[in-house]
Coordinates of C-alpha atoms in Angstrom, one line a residue:
Chain A
M528 CA 0.0 0.0 0.0
L529 CA 2.8 2.3 0.8
A530 CA 4.5 1.3 -2.4
A531 CA 1.3 2.0 -4.3
T532 CA 1.0 5.5 -2.8
A533 CA 4.7 6.2 -3.7
I534 CA 4.0 5.2 -7.3
A535 CA 0.9 7.5 -7.4
V536 CA 3.0 10.3 -6.0
I537 CA 5.5 9.9 -8.8
R538 CA 3.0 9.5 -11.6
Q539 CA 0.9 12.6 -10.8
H540 CA 1.6 15.8 -12.7
S541 CA -0.5 18.2 -10.5
L542 CA 1.8 19.1 -7.7
F543 CA -1.2 19.8 -5.5
A544 CA -2.3 16.2 -5.7
I545 CA 1.2 15.1 -5.1
V546 CA 1.5 17.0 -1.9
M547 CA -1.8 15.6 -0.7
L548 CA -0.8 12.1 -1.6
F549 CA 2.5 12.6 0.2
G550 CA 0.5 13.4 3.4
I551 CA -1.3 10.1 3.0
Y552 CA 2.1 8.4 2.5
S553 CA 3.3 9.8 5.7
L554 CA 0.3 8.7 7.6
L555 CA 0.7 5.2 6.2
S556 CA 4.3 5.0 7.2
A557 CA 3.4 6.2 10.7
S558 CA 1.0 3.2 11.0
I559 CA 3.8 0.9 9.8
F560 CA 6.0 2.3 12.5
V561 CA 3.4 1.4 15.1
V562 CA 3.3 -2.2 13.8
L563 CA 7.1 -2.3 14.1
D564 CA 6.9 -1.2 17.8
A565 CA 8.3 2.3 17.2
V566 CA 5.5 4.3 18.8
D567 CA 7.6 7.4 19.4
V568 CA 8.7 7.5 15.8
A569 CA 5.2 6.9 14.6
F570 CA 4.0 9.8 16.7
T571 CA 6.6 12.1 15.2
E572 CA 6.0 11.0 11.7
A573 CA 2.2 11.5 12.0
A574 CA 2.7 15.0 13.4
V575 CA 5.4 16.1 11.1
G576 CA 4.8 14.3 7.8
A577 CA 1.0 14.5 7.7
G578 CA 0.8 17.9 9.3
I579 CA 3.7 20.4 9.1
S580 CA 5.5 19.3 5.9
T581 CA 2.2 19.2 4.0
M582 CA 1.5 22.7 5.1
L583 CA 5.0 23.9 4.1
M584 CA 4.7 22.4 0.7
L585 CA 1.3 23.9 0.1
G586 CA 2.8 27.3 1.2
T587 CA 5.5 26.9 -1.4
L588 CA 3.0 25.9 -4.1
V589 CA 1.1 29.1 -3.6
I590 CA 4.3 30.9 -4.7
T591 CA 5.7 28.6 -7.3
G592 CA 2.5 27.5 -9.1
H593 CA 1.2 24.0 -9.0
H594 CA 1.5 22.5 -12.4
E595 CA 4.4 20.5 -13.7
R596 CA 5.4 20.2 -17.3
T597 CA 6.2 16.8 -18.8
P598 CA 10.0 16.3 -18.7
K599 CA 11.7 16.7 -22.0
H600 CA 13.9 13.6 -21.9
G601 CA 12.3 10.2 -21.8
P602 CA 12.1 8.0 -18.7
V603 CA 14.2 5.2 -20.1
L604 CA 17.7 6.3 -19.0
P605 CA 16.7 7.1 -15.4
L606 CA 14.7 3.9 -15.2
V607 CA 17.7 1.8 -16.3
V608 CA 19.9 3.6 -13.7
V609 CA 17.4 3.0 -11.0
M610 CA 16.8 -0.6 -11.9
L611 CA 20.6 -1.3 -11.9
T612 CA 21.1 0.3 -8.5
G613 CA 18.1 -1.5 -7.1
A614 CA 19.4 -4.8 -8.4
V615 CA 22.8 -4.3 -6.8
L616 CA 21.1 -3.4 -3.5
V617 CA 18.8 -6.5 -3.6
W618 CA 21.9 -8.6 -4.3
G619 CA 23.5 -6.9 -1.2
T620 CA 20.5 -7.8 1.0
L621 CA 21.0 -11.5 0.4
D622 CA 23.7 -11.4 3.1
M623 CA 21.6 -9.4 5.5
P624 CA 20.4 -10.9 8.8
P625 CA 16.7 -12.1 8.7
F626 CA 13.9 -9.7 9.7
G627 CA 12.9 -9.7 13.4
A628 CA 15.4 -12.3 14.7
A629 CA 16.4 -11.5 18.3
D630 CA 20.1 -12.4 17.7
N631 CA 20.8 -10.0 14.9
P632 CA 24.0 -8.0 15.1
V633 CA 22.1 -4.8 15.7
H634 CA 20.8 -6.1 19.0
Q635 CA 24.2 -7.1 20.3
H636 CA 26.2 -4.0 21.1
V637 CA 24.8 -1.2 23.3
A638 CA 21.1 -2.1 22.9
P639 CA 21.0 -4.8 25.7
R640 CA 22.5 -2.3 28.1
Y641 CA 19.9 0.4 27.2
I642 CA 17.1 -2.2 27.6
E643 CA 18.3 -3.8 30.8
D644 CA 19.8 -1.0 32.8
S645 CA 18.1 2.2 31.7
P646 CA 15.0 1.8 33.8
Q647 CA 17.2 1.6 36.9
E648 CA 20.0 4.0 35.9
V649 CA 17.9 6.8 34.5
G650 CA 14.7 6.0 36.4
I651 CA 12.2 6.4 33.6
P652 CA 10.3 3.6 31.9
N653 CA 10.4 4.9 28.3
M654 CA 13.8 3.7 27.0
V655 CA 13.5 5.8 23.9
T656 CA 13.4 9.0 26.0
S657 CA 16.3 7.8 28.2
V658 CA 18.5 7.0 25.3
L659 CA 17.5 10.2 23.5
A660 CA 17.9 12.6 26.4
S661 CA 20.6 10.9 28.6
Y662 CA 22.8 8.3 26.9
R663 CA 22.9 10.0 23.6
A664 CA 22.3 13.6 24.7
Y665 CA 25.2 14.9 22.6
D666 CA 23.6 13.6 19.5
T667 CA 20.3 15.1 20.4
M668 CA 21.9 18.4 21.1
G669 CA 23.4 18.3 17.6
E670 CA 20.0 17.6 16.1
V671 CA 18.5 20.6 17.9
I672 CA 21.3 22.8 16.6
V673 CA 20.6 21.5 13.1
V674 CA 17.0 22.4 13.4
F675 CA 17.9 25.9 14.7
A676 CA 20.5 26.3 11.9
A677 CA 17.7 25.4 9.3
L678 CA 15.6 28.2 10.8
V679 CA 18.5 30.6 10.5
G680 CA 18.9 29.5 6.9
V681 CA 15.2 29.9 6.1
L682 CA 15.0 33.4 7.7
A683 CA 18.1 34.4 5.8
L684 CA 16.7 33.2 2.5
I685 CA 13.1 34.4 2.6
G686 CA 12.6 36.2 5.9
I687 CA 9.4 37.2 7.6
R688 CA 7.4 40.2 6.4
E689 CA 6.2 41.8 9.6
Q690 CA 4.3 44.9 8.7
K691 CA 0.6 44.5 8.5
S692 CA -1.1 44.4 5.2
P693 CA -3.4 47.4 4.6
R694 CA -7.0 46.1 4.6
P695 CA -10.5 47.6 5.0
V696 CA -11.6 48.1 8.6
S697 CA -15.1 46.8 7.9
T698 CA -14.0 43.2 7.9
T699 CA -13.1 43.3 11.6
D700 CA -16.3 44.6 13.2
D701 CA -18.7 42.6 11.0
K702 CA -19.3 38.9 11.4
P703 CA -16.2 36.8 10.9
P704 CA -15.4 35.9 7.3
R705 CA -15.3 32.1 7.9
P706 CA -17.6 31.6 10.9
V707 CA -17.7 27.8 11.0
L708 CA -14.0 27.3 10.6
Q709 CA -13.1 29.9 13.1
V710 CA -15.5 28.7 15.8
M711 CA -14.3 25.1 15.4
A712 CA -10.7 26.2 15.5
K713 CA -11.3 28.2 18.6
L714 CA -12.7 25.0 20.2
L715 CA -9.9 22.8 19.0
I716 CA -6.8 25.0 19.7
P717 CA -6.8 24.8 23.5
Y718 CA -7.1 21.0 23.4
I719 CA -4.3 20.7 20.9
M720 CA -2.1 22.9 23.2
I721 CA -3.0 20.9 26.3
F722 CA -2.3 17.7 24.4
A723 CA 1.1 19.1 23.4
L724 CA 2.0 19.9 27.0
Y725 CA 0.9 16.4 28.0
V726 CA 3.1 14.9 25.4
Q727 CA 5.9 17.1 26.5
F728 CA 5.8 16.2 30.2
H729 CA 4.6 12.7 30.0
G730 CA 7.3 11.7 27.5
E731 CA 9.3 10.0 30.2
Y732 CA 6.5 7.5 30.9
G733 CA 4.7 7.0 27.6
P734 CA 5.5 7.8 24.0
G735 CA 6.3 11.4 23.5
G736 CA 8.9 14.1 24.3
G737 CA 10.1 17.4 23.2
F738 CA 10.2 16.8 19.5
Q739 CA 6.7 15.6 19.2
A740 CA 5.3 18.1 21.6
G741 CA 7.0 21.0 19.8
V742 CA 5.5 19.9 16.5
I743 CA 2.0 19.5 17.9
F744 CA 2.2 22.8 19.7
A745 CA 3.3 24.5 16.5
S746 CA 0.4 22.9 14.6
A747 CA -2.1 24.6 17.0
I748 CA -0.6 28.0 16.0
I749 CA -0.6 27.0 12.4
L750 CA -4.3 26.1 12.6
Y751 CA -4.8 29.6 14.0
V752 CA -2.9 31.2 11.1
L753 CA -4.9 29.2 8.6
T754 CA -8.3 30.2 10.0
F755 CA -7.8 33.7 11.3
G756 CA -5.1 35.0 8.9
L757 CA -1.5 36.1 9.5
D758 CA -2.2 39.6 11.0
D759 CA -4.3 38.1 13.9
A760 CA -1.6 35.5 14.5
Y761 CA 1.1 38.1 14.7
A762 CA -1.0 39.8 17.4
L763 CA -1.1 36.5 19.2
V764 CA 2.5 35.5 19.0
A765 CA 4.8 37.9 17.2
P766 CA 7.8 36.6 15.3
S767 CA 10.0 39.0 17.3
V768 CA 8.9 37.0 20.4
L769 CA 9.5 33.6 18.8
R770 CA 13.0 34.3 17.5
P771 CA 14.6 34.7 20.9
L772 CA 12.6 31.8 22.3
A773 CA 14.1 29.5 19.6
A774 CA 17.6 30.5 20.6
L775 CA 16.6 30.2 24.3
G776 CA 15.7 26.5 23.7
V777 CA 19.1 25.7 22.4
L778 CA 20.6 27.7 25.2
L779 CA 18.6 25.8 27.8
Y780 CA 19.9 22.5 26.3
G781 CA 23.6 23.6 26.2
G782 CA 23.2 25.5 29.5
T783 CA 22.1 22.3 31.3
G784 CA 25.3 20.7 30.0
V785 CA 27.4 23.6 31.3
V786 CA 25.6 23.5 34.7
T787 CA 26.4 19.8 35.1
M788 CA 30.1 20.7 34.3
L789 CA 30.0 23.4 36.9
M790 CA 28.7 21.0 39.5
G791 CA 31.6 18.6 38.9
G792 CA 30.2 16.2 36.3
T793 CA 31.0 15.8 32.7
F794 CA 29.0 17.7 30.0
L795 CA 25.4 16.6 30.1
N796 CA 25.9 14.0 32.8
Y797 CA 22.8 14.8 34.9
S798 CA 23.6 12.5 37.8
V799 CA 25.3 15.4 39.6
L800 CA 22.2 17.6 39.5
A801 CA 20.7 16.2 42.7
D802 CA 22.0 14.2 45.6
D803 CA 20.3 11.1 44.3
P804 CA 21.8 10.3 40.8
V805 CA 18.5 8.9 39.5
Q806 CA 16.6 12.0 40.6
G807 CA 19.3 14.2 38.9
Q808 CA 18.8 12.3 35.7
L809 CA 15.1 13.1 35.8
Y810 CA 15.8 16.8 36.4
G811 CA 18.2 16.9 33.5
I812 CA 15.9 15.1 31.1
I813 CA 13.0 17.4 31.9
A814 CA 15.2 20.5 31.4
I815 CA 16.6 19.4 28.1
E816 CA 13.3 18.0 26.8
F817 CA 11.8 21.4 27.6
G818 CA 14.6 23.1 25.6
V819 CA 14.0 20.7 22.7
G820 CA 10.3 21.3 22.8
L821 CA 10.7 25.1 22.9
T822 CA 13.1 25.2 20.0
V823 CA 11.2 22.8 17.8
A824 CA 7.9 24.6 18.4
T825 CA 9.2 28.1 17.7
V826 CA 11.3 27.0 14.7
M827 CA 8.2 25.3 13.1
M828 CA 6.1 28.4 13.7
L829 CA 8.7 30.8 12.4
I830 CA 9.3 28.7 9.3
F831 CA 5.6 28.6 8.7
Y832 CA 5.3 32.3 9.2
A833 CA 8.1 32.9 6.7
F834 CA 6.4 30.8 4.0
I835 CA 3.0 32.2 4.5
S836 CA 4.1 35.9 4.6
R837 CA 6.1 35.3 1.4
G838 CA 3.0 33.8 -0.2
E839 CA 0.8 36.7 0.8
K840 CA 3.3 39.1 -0.7
A841 CA 3.4 37.2 -4.0
A842 CA -0.4 37.0 -4.2
Chain B
M505 CA 13.2 -20.6 -0.3
M506 CA 9.8 -19.3 0.8
L507 CA 11.2 -18.7 4.3
D508 CA 14.0 -16.7 2.7
F509 CA 11.6 -14.4 1.0
F510 CA 9.9 -13.3 4.2
D511 CA 13.2 -13.1 6.0
L512 CA 14.4 -10.4 3.7
Y513 CA 11.1 -8.9 2.7
N514 CA 11.5 -5.7 4.7
Y515 CA 14.8 -4.8 2.9
W516 CA 13.1 -5.2 -0.5
V517 CA 10.3 -2.9 0.4
V518 CA 12.8 -0.4 1.6
I519 CA 14.8 -0.8 -1.6
F520 CA 11.7 -0.3 -3.7
L521 CA 10.8 2.9 -1.9
M522 CA 14.3 4.1 -2.1
M523 CA 14.5 3.5 -5.8
A524 CA 11.2 5.2 -6.3
G525 CA 12.5 8.3 -4.6
F526 CA 15.8 8.1 -6.6
Y527 CA 13.8 7.8 -9.8
T528 CA 11.8 10.9 -8.9
L529 CA 15.0 12.7 -8.1
I530 CA 16.7 12.1 -11.4
A531 CA 13.9 11.8 -13.9
Y532 CA 11.9 15.0 -13.3
D533 CA 12.9 18.6 -13.8
N534 CA 10.6 20.3 -11.4
L535 CA 12.4 21.2 -8.2
I536 CA 9.5 20.6 -5.8
K537 CA 9.1 17.2 -7.3
K538 CA 12.8 16.6 -6.7
I539 CA 12.4 17.6 -3.1
I540 CA 9.5 15.2 -2.7
G541 CA 11.7 12.5 -4.3
L542 CA 14.3 13.2 -1.7
N543 CA 11.7 12.9 1.0
I544 CA 10.6 9.5 -0.2
F545 CA 14.2 8.4 -0.3
Q546 CA 14.7 9.6 3.2
S547 CA 11.6 7.8 4.5
A548 CA 12.9 4.6 3.0
V549 CA 16.0 5.0 5.2
F550 CA 13.7 5.6 8.2
M551 CA 11.9 2.4 7.3
L552 CA 15.1 0.5 7.1
Y553 CA 16.3 1.6 10.5
I554 CA 13.0 0.9 12.2
S555 CA 12.5 -2.5 10.6
V556 CA 16.1 -3.5 11.6
G557 CA 15.2 -2.6 15.2
K558 CA 12.2 -4.8 15.3
V559 CA 12.4 -8.1 17.3
S560 CA 9.7 -10.6 16.5
G561 CA 7.4 -11.0 19.5
G562 CA 9.0 -8.0 21.1
S563 CA 7.1 -5.1 22.7
E564 CA 7.6 -1.3 22.3
P565 CA 10.6 -0.2 24.4
I566 CA 8.7 1.2 27.4
A567 CA 9.5 -0.8 30.5
A568 CA 6.6 -2.7 32.0
D569 CA 6.5 -5.4 34.7
N570 CA 5.3 -8.4 32.8
I571 CA 7.3 -7.9 29.5
E572 CA 10.6 -9.7 28.8
L573 CA 11.4 -8.9 25.2
Y574 CA 11.6 -5.4 23.8
S575 CA 12.4 -4.1 20.4
N576 CA 15.6 -2.2 20.0
P577 CA 15.2 1.5 21.2
L578 CA 18.3 2.8 19.6
P579 CA 17.1 3.0 15.9
H580 CA 13.9 4.7 17.2
V581 CA 15.9 7.4 18.8
L582 CA 18.0 8.0 15.7
I583 CA 15.0 8.2 13.4
L584 CA 12.8 10.2 15.8
T585 CA 15.3 13.1 15.6
A586 CA 16.0 12.5 12.0
I587 CA 12.3 13.1 11.1
V588 CA 12.3 16.5 12.7
V589 CA 15.6 17.4 11.3
G590 CA 14.3 16.2 7.9
V591 CA 11.3 18.5 7.9
A592 CA 13.6 21.4 8.9
T593 CA 16.0 20.7 6.0
T594 CA 13.0 20.2 3.7
A595 CA 11.8 23.7 4.7
L596 CA 15.3 25.0 3.8
G597 CA 15.1 23.3 0.4
L598 CA 11.6 24.8 -0.2
A599 CA 12.9 28.2 0.8
L600 CA 15.7 27.9 -1.7
T601 CA 13.1 26.9 -4.3
I602 CA 11.1 30.0 -3.6
R603 CA 14.1 32.2 -4.1
I604 CA 14.9 30.4 -7.3
K605 CA 11.4 31.0 -8.5
E606 CA 11.7 34.7 -7.7
A607 CA 15.0 35.1 -9.4
Y608 CA 14.4 33.0 -12.5
G609 CA 10.6 32.9 -12.8
T610 CA 10.6 29.1 -13.1
I611 CA 11.4 26.1 -11.0
N612 CA 12.1 23.9 -14.0
E613 CA 15.7 22.8 -13.8
N614 CA 16.3 22.6 -17.6
D615 CA 15.0 26.2 -18.0
I616 CA 17.3 27.4 -15.3
V617 CA 20.3 25.7 -16.8
Q618 CA 19.4 27.2 -20.2
M619 CA 19.0 30.7 -18.8
N620 CA 22.4 30.4 -17.1
R621 CA 24.0 29.3 -20.3
D622 CA 22.4 32.2 -22.3
A623 CA 23.5 34.7 -19.7
E624 CA 27.1 33.4 -19.8
A625 CA 27.2 33.4 -23.6
E626 CA 25.9 37.0 -23.6
K627 CA 28.6 38.0 -21.1
A628 CA 31.3 36.3 -23.2
Q629 CA 30.1 38.3 -26.2
E630 CA 30.3 41.5 -24.3
W631 CA 33.9 40.7 -23.3
G632 CA 34.7 39.9 -26.9
R633 CA 33.5 43.3 -28.0
E634 CA 35.6 45.2 -25.4

């Protein structure tokens, strides 16, 4: 089914249909991740793939137009290249370990330690969170910095147009232009935000964490932008507020590391944060997950603002 | 032989998706379609990692009292962050596409290459005159 959707994505010429199909593709792959036991990943994929990235692509299509011309050269040469590469890769898989076997090499090195010791060492049941935020905290910090750097790149490339567009006053005091949508959105947005906070602070016990929470929180604001327009959204959360917050999230993450160093531990070793090492781990994880959530949420909102304000200018 | 097929089935799905993304990347001229191709390719890599981490009969890696066998949490961590980084870099690519559209008036790669060539030829002519 995933393969069928992928084919449909490639065959379509209307870019609008492609983007919509790509959202379906993401949702399908999220359900496959659930089947493969990766609940945290499925969560992220559903929020990011089916939500944010679809919105970003639509925002781009507004500017670039949504029809594609048929390519000038034929499909034969690329098809041959692809077939050859695929055949070599399939040949390579013949030596790969079988799917799902518990004694595969991938399960031999550090994974048993994570699985057996992390509930005691870090003190939280969700192993994905303890690996993400504690054992491999350096990695995660790198990822957060990459997300932040992508934001800097987007702002440098297209920027955010902040001045309000001149529009007639009469639209504001009359009845709202899209009553059903706006009332529904007003009902939904608080629940989305509460859910995001739940995902943020319950990430140690169930699936969830800063990355997912940030994306869900951003999607609440994006819903607001879509139903109420950009000017009202600026009044709610101005980009000038979000920009320092995005940096603050990264600072919080790195700052936690520096604090652990000042308290005599190594960088990002949270055990020194409290008298009880396990309690210290918990404090550290909550702090950096909050940093991650803050950065991801603000970065997603700012990128969305950038695309939408550019689109309004073009229109 | 039948057993072999299902043992390696996950890799073949991944390879199919990966090649579908690769094909989109090299066969089409539209830059947005290329970005989508890259995304499909990327999701194939995600699928590979997650399927490698699966243990048959295992449970999701959240510790509970009556469960003995868990799937491998490490690939989940890597892919979880990769998805969010992926959407951030996709946004960067789309932003570049927008700038290209504004500068060239098209997002068709062949047209852009042609325009660059024309501009260079023009410049060379001007140099020749001086």
